[in-house]
Tab-separated table of C-alpha atoms in Angstrom:
chain	number	residue	atom	x	y	z
A	434	MET	CA	-10.359	98.983	276.281
A	435	ARG	CA	-7.433	96.740	275.480
A	436	VAL	CA	-8.111	94.098	272.637
A	437	CYS	CA	-6.082	91.198	271.661
A	438	VAL	CA	-6.774	90.164	268.086
A	439	CYS	CA	-5.357	86.857	266.871
A	440	THR	CA	-5.272	84.886	263.537
A	441	VAL	CA	-2.853	82.275	262.186
A	442	VAL	CA	-4.787	81.582	259.111
A	443	HIS	CA	-5.680	84.896	257.455
A	444	HIS	CA	-3.191	87.280	255.979
A	445	PRO	CA	-2.287	90.162	258.554
A	446	GLU	CA	-3.891	92.696	256.083
A	447	ASP	CA	-6.999	90.744	255.666
A	448	ALA	CA	-9.874	93.352	254.827
A	449	ARG	CA	-12.347	92.334	257.600
A	450	ILE	CA	-9.747	91.876	260.325
A	451	LEU	CA	-7.376	94.797	259.702
A	452	HIS	CA	-9.048	97.378	257.442
A	453	ARG	CA	-12.398	97.156	259.099
A	454	GLN	CA	-12.480	95.742	262.686
A	455	ILE	CA	-9.032	96.802	263.936
A	456	ARG	CA	-9.287	100.129	262.040
A	457	ALA	CA	-12.566	100.760	263.824
A	458	LEU	CA	-11.192	99.897	267.139
A	459	LEU	CA	-8.202	102.247	266.787
A	460	ASP	CA	-10.493	105.103	265.425
A	461	ALA	CA	-12.463	104.624	268.695
A	462	GLY	CA	-9.262	105.141	270.854
A	463	HIS	CA	-8.816	101.471	271.954
A	464	GLU	CA	-5.493	99.586	272.244
A	465	VAL	CA	-4.909	96.626	269.907
A	466	THR	CA	-2.324	93.951	270.237
A	467	TYR	CA	-2.392	91.876	267.075
A	468	ILE	CA	-1.036	88.471	266.824
A	469	ALA	CA	-0.595	87.469	263.296
A	470	PRO	CA	1.842	86.006	260.666
A	471	PHE	CA	3.453	89.080	259.685
A	472	ARG	CA	6.887	87.717	258.575
A	473	ALA	CA	5.388	84.755	256.677
A	474	CYS	CA	3.234	87.204	254.658
A	475	ASN	CA	5.895	89.915	254.386
A	476	ALA	CA	3.458	92.253	255.892
A	477	THR	CA	4.498	95.465	257.928
A	478	PRO	CA	2.360	96.043	260.938
A	479	TRP	CA	0.701	99.544	261.551
A	480	ARG	CA	2.507	101.679	263.904
A	481	GLN	CA	-0.629	102.124	266.033
A	482	LEU	CA	-0.642	98.431	266.857
A	483	SER	CA	1.352	96.171	269.268
A	484	PRO	CA	2.276	93.505	266.884
A	485	VAL	CA	3.212	89.888	267.788
A	486	ASP	CA	4.571	87.707	264.963
A	487	VAL	CA	3.597	83.950	264.604
A	488	PRO	CA	4.137	81.504	261.877
A	489	ARG	CA	1.191	81.028	259.352
A	490	ALA	CA	-1.161	77.921	259.318
A	491	THR	CA	-1.353	76.725	255.775
A	492	GLY	CA	-2.711	73.460	254.364
A	493	ARG	CA	-1.796	70.528	256.568
A	494	ARG	CA	1.062	72.439	258.220
A	495	ARG	CA	-0.716	74.101	261.130
A	496	LEU	CA	0.630	72.463	264.352
A	497	ARG	CA	3.602	74.929	264.554
A	498	ALA	CA	1.530	78.038	264.078
A	499	LEU	CA	-1.037	76.881	266.713
A	500	ARG	CA	1.583	76.212	269.275
A	501	ALA	CA	3.166	79.817	268.686
A	502	ALA	CA	-0.260	81.250	268.955
A	503	HIS	CA	-0.918	79.521	272.214
A	504	ARG	CA	2.342	80.915	273.647
A	505	ALA	CA	1.516	84.437	272.452
A	506	LEU	CA	-1.910	84.282	273.731
A	507	THR	CA	-0.604	83.160	277.135
A	508	GLU	CA	1.733	86.108	277.193
A	509	HIS	CA	-0.410	88.908	275.839
A	510	ALA	CA	-3.979	88.100	276.034
A	511	ALA	CA	-4.051	87.806	279.870
A	512	TYR	CA	-3.823	91.639	279.900
A	513	ALA	CA	-6.725	92.210	277.464
A	514	ASP	CA	-10.189	93.187	278.225
A	515	VAL	CA	-11.382	91.300	275.066
A	516	ILE	CA	-9.770	88.553	273.036
A	517	LEU	CA	-11.026	88.471	269.397
A	518	LEU	CA	-10.294	85.243	267.595
A	519	HIS	CA	-10.511	84.764	263.794
A	520	ASP	CA	-9.786	81.111	263.348
A	521	PRO	CA	-11.887	78.107	264.775
A	522	GLU	CA	-8.579	76.204	265.320
A	523	LEU	CA	-7.614	78.709	267.983
A	524	LEU	CA	-10.624	77.705	270.160
A	525	VAL	CA	-9.451	73.998	270.436
A	526	SER	CA	-6.814	74.578	273.230
A	527	LEU	CA	-7.027	78.078	274.676
A	528	PRO	CA	-4.572	78.822	277.578
A	529	ARG	CA	-6.088	78.836	280.880
A	530	GLU	CA	-5.181	82.565	281.281
A	531	VAL	CA	-7.297	83.414	278.350
A	532	ARG	CA	-10.334	81.275	279.318
A	533	ARG	CA	-11.044	83.615	282.209
A	534	ARG	CA	-11.140	86.592	279.893
A	535	THR	CA	-13.871	87.674	277.482
A	536	VAL	CA	-13.159	85.669	274.315
A	537	VAL	CA	-15.050	86.432	271.136
A	538	TRP	CA	-15.071	84.123	268.074
A	539	ASP	CA	-15.614	86.165	264.889
A	540	VAL	CA	-17.447	83.531	262.669
A	541	HIS	CA	-16.262	84.068	259.048
A	542	GLU	CA	-17.523	81.211	257.359
A	543	ASP	CA	-19.545	77.883	257.568
A	544	THR	CA	-16.686	75.874	258.753
A	545	ALA	CA	-18.120	72.454	258.200
A	546	ALA	CA	-19.673	73.394	254.756
A	547	ALA	CA	-16.288	74.889	253.747
A	548	LEU	CA	-14.539	71.590	254.074
A	549	SER	CA	-15.476	70.534	250.617
A	550	ALA	CA	-13.607	73.652	249.142
A	551	LYS	CA	-10.386	72.808	250.851
A	552	GLY	CA	-8.244	70.983	248.328
A	553	TRP	CA	-5.520	70.166	250.845
A	554	LEU	CA	-7.797	68.171	253.052
A	555	PRO	CA	-8.061	64.417	252.161
A	556	GLY	CA	-11.552	63.497	251.086
A	557	PRO	CA	-11.923	60.620	253.645
A	558	ALA	CA	-11.254	63.243	256.440
A	559	ARG	CA	-14.139	65.487	255.681
A	560	PRO	CA	-17.051	63.472	256.981
A	561	VAL	CA	-15.061	62.718	260.022
A	562	LEU	CA	-14.265	66.307	260.809
A	563	ARG	CA	-17.848	67.695	260.181
A	564	PRO	CA	-19.280	66.317	263.516
A	565	ALA	CA	-16.244	67.441	265.336
A	566	ILE	CA	-16.686	71.014	263.957
A	567	HIS	CA	-20.299	70.936	265.048
A	568	ARG	CA	-19.225	69.876	268.566
A	569	LEU	CA	-16.613	72.669	268.702
A	570	GLU	CA	-19.156	75.269	267.666
A	571	ARG	CA	-21.686	74.108	270.398
A	572	ARG	CA	-18.894	74.203	273.046
A	573	SER	CA	-17.713	77.661	271.939
A	574	GLU	CA	-21.301	78.900	272.106
A	575	ARG	CA	-21.492	77.904	275.728
A	576	ARG	CA	-18.028	79.217	276.750
A	577	HIS	CA	-17.404	82.325	274.681
A	578	ARG	CA	-19.120	85.371	272.783
A	579	LEU	CA	-19.772	84.867	269.130
A	580	LEU	CA	-19.957	87.600	266.230
A	581	LEU	CA	-21.460	86.265	262.992
A	582	ALA	CA	-20.500	87.709	259.534
A	583	GLU	CA	-23.636	86.443	257.909
A	584	GLU	CA	-27.285	86.462	258.752
A	585	GLY	CA	-27.322	82.812	257.268
A	586	TYR	CA	-25.055	81.609	260.082
A	587	ARG	CA	-27.660	82.085	262.710
A	588	SER	CA	-29.209	78.534	262.006
A	589	ARG	CA	-25.995	76.860	263.064
A	590	PHE	CA	-26.197	78.035	266.697
A	591	ARG	CA	-28.853	77.580	269.451
A	592	GLU	CA	-28.662	81.164	270.924
A	593	GLU	CA	-28.982	84.528	269.303
A	594	HIS	CA	-25.669	86.148	268.405
A	595	PRO	CA	-24.975	89.626	266.868
A	596	VAL	CA	-24.311	89.908	263.168
A	597	VAL	CA	-21.518	92.220	261.850
A	598	PRO	CA	-21.823	91.796	258.140
A	599	ASN	CA	-18.733	91.866	255.925
A	600	THR	CA	-19.398	95.236	254.217
A	601	THR	CA	-17.011	97.813	252.759
A	602	HIS	CA	-16.024	101.350	252.794
A	603	VAL	CA	-18.055	103.098	250.161
A	604	PRO	CA	-16.539	106.437	248.808
A	605	ASP	CA	-18.356	109.587	249.618
A	606	LEU	CA	-18.376	110.620	245.852
A	607	PRO	CA	-19.284	108.348	242.998
A	608	PRO	CA	-16.329	106.685	241.302
A	609	ARG	CA	-15.435	107.364	237.628
A	610	PRO	CA	-17.458	105.550	235.104
A	611	PRO	CA	-16.239	101.985	234.109
A	612	ASP	CA	-13.930	101.604	231.022
A	613	GLY	CA	-14.288	99.126	228.126
A	614	LEU	CA	-10.848	97.789	228.604
A	615	ARG	CA	-10.661	95.340	231.411
A	616	ALA	CA	-12.229	93.013	233.827
A	617	VAL	CA	-11.041	92.471	237.361
A	618	TYR	CA	-11.174	89.884	240.184
A	619	VAL	CA	-10.288	90.842	243.838
A	620	GLY	CA	-9.798	88.008	246.472
A	621	GLN	CA	-8.287	84.830	247.151
A	622	LEU	CA	-7.838	82.674	244.072
A	623	SER	CA	-8.855	79.046	244.292
A	624	ARG	CA	-10.630	76.384	242.215
A	625	ALA	CA	-14.028	76.884	244.004
A	626	ARG	CA	-13.740	80.621	243.649
A	627	GLY	CA	-13.383	80.090	239.815
A	628	ALA	CA	-9.757	80.774	239.318
A	629	LEU	CA	-9.333	78.272	236.435
A	630	ASP	CA	-12.686	79.483	234.918
A	631	MET	CA	-11.171	83.008	234.795
A	632	ILE	CA	-7.982	81.806	233.129
A	633	GLU	CA	-10.123	80.096	230.408
A	634	MET	CA	-12.304	83.187	230.253
A	635	ALA	CA	-9.242	85.444	229.910
A	636	ARG	CA	-7.935	83.210	227.099
A	637	GLN	CA	-10.967	83.967	225.049
A	638	LEU	CA	-11.036	87.629	225.967
A	639	ALA	CA	-7.333	88.129	225.035
A	640	ALA	CA	-8.260	87.762	221.320
A	641	GLU	CA	-10.680	90.574	221.760
A	642	GLY	CA	-8.189	92.887	223.371
A	643	VAL	CA	-9.769	92.703	226.813
A	644	LEU	CA	-7.443	92.482	229.816
A	645	VAL	CA	-8.229	90.348	232.852
A	646	GLU	CA	-6.593	91.434	236.088
A	647	LEU	CA	-6.516	88.928	239.017
A	648	ILE	CA	-5.745	90.636	242.244
A	649	GLY	CA	-5.149	88.203	245.222
A	650	ALA	CA	-3.098	85.391	246.587
A	651	ALA	CA	-3.583	82.000	245.185
A	652	ASP	CA	-4.083	78.369	246.613
A	653	ALA	CA	-1.186	76.007	245.922
A	654	ASP	CA	-3.184	73.824	243.416
A	655	VAL	CA	-3.922	76.865	240.997
A	656	ARG	CA	-0.617	78.807	241.267
A	657	ASP	CA	1.226	77.026	238.427
A	658	ALA	CA	-1.799	77.670	236.099
A	659	LEU	CA	-1.915	81.373	237.104
A	660	ARG	CA	1.867	81.594	236.446
A	661	ASP	CA	1.599	80.067	233.009
A	662	ALA	CA	-1.266	82.365	232.040
A	663	ARG	CA	0.628	85.394	233.262
A	664	HIS	CA	3.725	84.476	231.383
A	665	ALA	CA	1.687	83.821	228.267
A	666	GLY	CA	0.224	87.385	228.581
A	667	ILE	CA	-3.345	85.998	229.139
A	668	VAL	CA	-3.897	87.534	232.625
A	669	ARG	CA	-2.224	90.176	234.663
A	670	TRP	CA	-1.859	88.469	238.091
A	671	TYR	CA	-0.760	90.915	240.976
A	672	GLY	CA	-0.597	88.418	243.800
A	673	PHE	CA	-1.765	89.759	247.229
A	674	VAL	CA	-2.359	93.401	247.449
A	675	PRO	CA	-3.762	95.097	250.516
A	676	ASN	CA	-7.400	95.605	250.180
A	677	ASP	CA	-7.501	99.401	249.972
A	678	ARG	CA	-4.901	99.302	247.260
A	679	ALA	CA	-6.606	96.407	245.470
A	680	LEU	CA	-9.847	98.269	245.187
A	681	ARG	CA	-8.029	101.411	243.833
A	682	ILE	CA	-6.649	99.283	241.055
A	683	ALA	CA	-10.201	97.687	240.422
A	684	GLU	CA	-11.971	101.027	240.152
A	685	GLY	CA	-12.787	102.027	236.589
A	686	ALA	CA	-12.977	98.403	235.270
A	687	MET	CA	-15.966	97.440	233.225
A	688	ALA	CA	-16.601	94.252	235.130
A	689	GLY	CA	-15.824	92.807	238.667
A	690	LEU	CA	-15.926	88.999	238.593
A	691	ALA	CA	-17.415	86.660	241.166
A	692	LEU	CA	-17.337	83.364	239.570
A	693	LEU	CA	-17.982	81.153	242.659
A	694	HIS	CA	-18.590	77.483	242.199
A	695	ASP	CA	-21.961	75.983	243.619
A	696	GLU	CA	-20.293	75.024	247.038
A	697	PRO	CA	-22.299	74.714	250.313
A	698	ASN	CA	-20.319	77.273	252.030
A	699	TYR	CA	-21.086	79.897	249.333
A	700	ARG	CA	-24.914	79.391	249.159
A	701	HIS	CA	-25.576	81.661	252.163
A	702	SER	CA	-22.555	83.726	252.293
A	703	MET	CA	-22.503	87.193	250.847
A	704	PRO	CA	-19.362	87.470	248.574
A	705	THR	CA	-17.749	90.711	249.947
A	706	LYS	CA	-16.215	91.230	246.543
A	707	VAL	CA	-19.618	91.723	245.020
A	708	VAL	CA	-20.115	94.671	247.416
A	709	GLU	CA	-16.610	95.987	246.956
A	710	TYR	CA	-17.247	96.155	243.211
A	711	MET	CA	-20.410	98.013	243.683
A	712	ALA	CA	-18.891	100.411	246.113
A	713	ARG	CA	-16.279	101.286	243.314
A	714	GLY	CA	-18.948	101.626	240.603
A	715	VAL	CA	-17.826	98.450	238.871
A	716	PRO	CA	-20.543	96.340	237.224
A	717	VAL	CA	-20.645	92.775	238.631
A	718	ILE	CA	-20.585	89.476	236.713
A	719	THR	CA	-21.637	86.740	239.180
A	720	THR	CA	-22.499	83.045	239.100
A	721	PRO	CA	-26.025	82.251	240.535
A	722	ASN	CA	-24.877	82.076	244.051
A	723	PRO	CA	-28.097	82.868	245.912
A	724	ALA	CA	-26.472	85.547	248.281
A	725	ALA	CA	-24.904	87.265	245.287
A	726	VAL	CA	-27.947	87.172	243.169
A	727	GLY	CA	-29.943	88.566	246.030
A	728	ILE	CA	-27.907	91.618	246.015
A	729	VAL	CA	-27.084	92.125	242.281
A	730	GLU	CA	-30.661	91.535	240.818
A	731	PRO	CA	-32.565	93.832	243.253
A	732	ALA	CA	-29.868	96.562	242.719
A	733	GLY	CA	-29.831	96.238	238.933
A	734	CYS	CA	-25.929	96.382	238.990
A	735	GLY	CA	-24.745	93.397	237.131
A	736	LEU	CA	-25.061	90.201	235.040
A	737	VAL	CA	-25.556	86.516	236.126
A	738	VAL	CA	-23.840	83.576	234.352
A	739	PRO	CA	-23.994	79.920	234.838
A	740	PHE	CA	-21.685	78.033	237.140
A	741	GLY	CA	-18.545	76.767	235.528
A	742	ASP	CA	-19.156	78.404	232.076
A	743	PRO	CA	-16.029	80.555	231.113
A	744	GLN	CA	-17.492	81.115	227.590
A	745	ALA	CA	-20.686	82.708	229.136
A	746	ALA	CA	-18.543	84.786	231.385
A	747	ALA	CA	-16.447	85.968	228.442
A	748	LYS	CA	-19.717	86.927	226.569
A	749	ALA	CA	-20.981	88.887	229.396
A	750	VAL	CA	-17.758	90.827	229.550
A	751	LEU	CA	-17.944	91.653	225.913
A	752	ARG	CA	-21.582	92.714	226.238
A	753	LEU	CA	-20.497	95.387	228.745
A	754	ARG	CA	-17.639	96.350	226.497
A	755	ASP	CA	-19.860	96.904	223.549
A	756	ASP	CA	-22.447	98.840	225.430
A	757	PRO	CA	-20.895	101.872	227.354
A	758	HIS	CA	-24.238	103.297	228.486
A	759	HIS	CA	-25.407	99.991	229.958
A	760	ARG	CA	-22.161	99.525	231.894
A	761	THR	CA	-22.245	102.985	233.220
A	762	GLU	CA	-25.795	102.603	234.382
A	763	LEU	CA	-24.876	99.298	236.064
A	764	GLY	CA	-21.836	100.938	237.916
A	765	LYS	CA	-24.079	103.855	239.005
A	766	ARG	CA	-26.806	101.612	240.459
A	767	GLY	CA	-24.230	99.544	242.197
A	768	TYR	CA	-22.585	102.397	243.890
A	769	GLU	CA	-26.027	103.772	244.962
A	770	ALA	CA	-27.017	100.529	246.491
A	771	ALA	CA	-23.760	100.035	248.248
A	772	ARG	CA	-23.785	103.518	249.712
A	773	ALA	CA	-27.335	102.658	250.963
A	774	ARG	CA	-26.931	99.405	252.423
A	775	PHE	CA	-23.284	98.309	252.723
A	776	HIS	CA	-21.324	101.189	253.984
A	777	TRP	CA	-18.990	99.786	256.641
A	778	PRO	CA	-18.799	102.781	259.179
A	779	VAL	CA	-22.609	102.129	259.995
A	780	HIS	CA	-21.693	98.615	261.109
A	781	ALA	CA	-18.282	99.610	262.511
A	782	ALA	CA	-19.870	101.698	265.315
A	783	ARG	CA	-22.063	98.690	266.337
A	784	PHE	CA	-19.097	96.319	266.235
A	785	VAL	CA	-17.048	98.433	268.665
A	786	ALA	CA	-20.030	98.983	270.920
A	787	GLN	CA	-20.616	95.296	271.132
A	788	LEU	CA	-17.011	94.578	272.171
A	789	GLU	CA	-17.221	97.484	274.775
A	790	ALA	CA	-20.424	95.922	276.193
A	791	TRP	CA	-18.869	92.502	276.391
A	792	ALA	CA	-15.799	94.000	278.028
A	793	ASN	CA	-17.981	95.387	280.731
A	794	HIS	CA	-19.653	92.024	281.176
A	795	SER	CA	-22.876	92.952	279.560
A	796	ALA	CA	-24.820	90.085	278.054
A	797	ASP	CA	-27.214	92.354	276.096
A	798	PRO	CA	-26.637	92.552	272.279
A	799	VAL	CA	-26.158	96.200	270.913
A	800	ARG	CA	-29.037	97.382	268.823
A	801	GLU	CA	-28.905	97.195	264.981
A	802	PRO	CA	-27.675	100.394	263.431
A	803	GLU	CA	-30.249	102.631	261.672
A	804	PRO	CA	-30.485	102.129	257.948
A	805	VAL	CA	-28.754	104.808	255.755
A	806	SER	CA	-31.314	106.665	253.718
A	807	GLU	CA	-31.124	106.466	249.936
A	808	ARG	CA	-29.197	109.262	248.387
């Protein structure tokens, strides 16, 4: 099977796109053409791929990237059995050659709800864009195949669509116990994801000798604050690091931070970072985002702090620092729950099988994978 994967918004080394989905396709023996902003992100394509470089769409600067993606899809997607798109913008004006192929939209987020967290978008434009996004979703549902990253996205669509959750690779062996030295964050840094809260939290923890490590690219409106905090020695900010290496850095930390704000898009979206921390045996500190609490509390693998309260987050970190037995137990429980429920290879097999079925023009959804038994 020949698959053409395209994004102009996401980093080419995005964990879901590259490290999970594309890796699963390659491991299954399929050919992958990957259209992505390699140069803009200073990313080196894997040798197993057929890479096509395009500009990156950022903020209000999107037209050039979308035009380049249109040309790339015209040239390369016509030879693919499946075209896998990761940005809703790409659905607006697909080339005629592509429309006749099997087009799959991988739905990563609640696009309309996420408008409130996009600082580059003028406030008056948001209520105008929401109905347009809903119309685009309905049109895409009629014309294309849809994969959903969350069960909570089902209510946005009229038909049933397969869900491929955003889980992670869980190591076969339990990771080392968490230390009492540092707290970590892995993921995109933005106001809505708590970047400024983590800087203030780190300011309080610095006096206690606790290091806060932030691993991820940052939105433009928080970069200066992050640079200032790094120069002052308050945080260690790595910038973007590929997901596999980022999680190796995070392993062994006493706390994994998920201080999301109370935004509509986050209320029913599982924060993948929570599952990634669990997989690496790192205790979780999260705000009361319903999806995160629904994972952390049943597993008994972390602490919940109020929204927008850096002082409470700092106190939670110090609580873990001062109780080695407790943090070790939280890390152990998190790893066991992740291994049982969120191990990506279980879902990878279904993801590949679903694309294969659609490539063969089957409308039937692939059955859910069997759950992994508790270890």
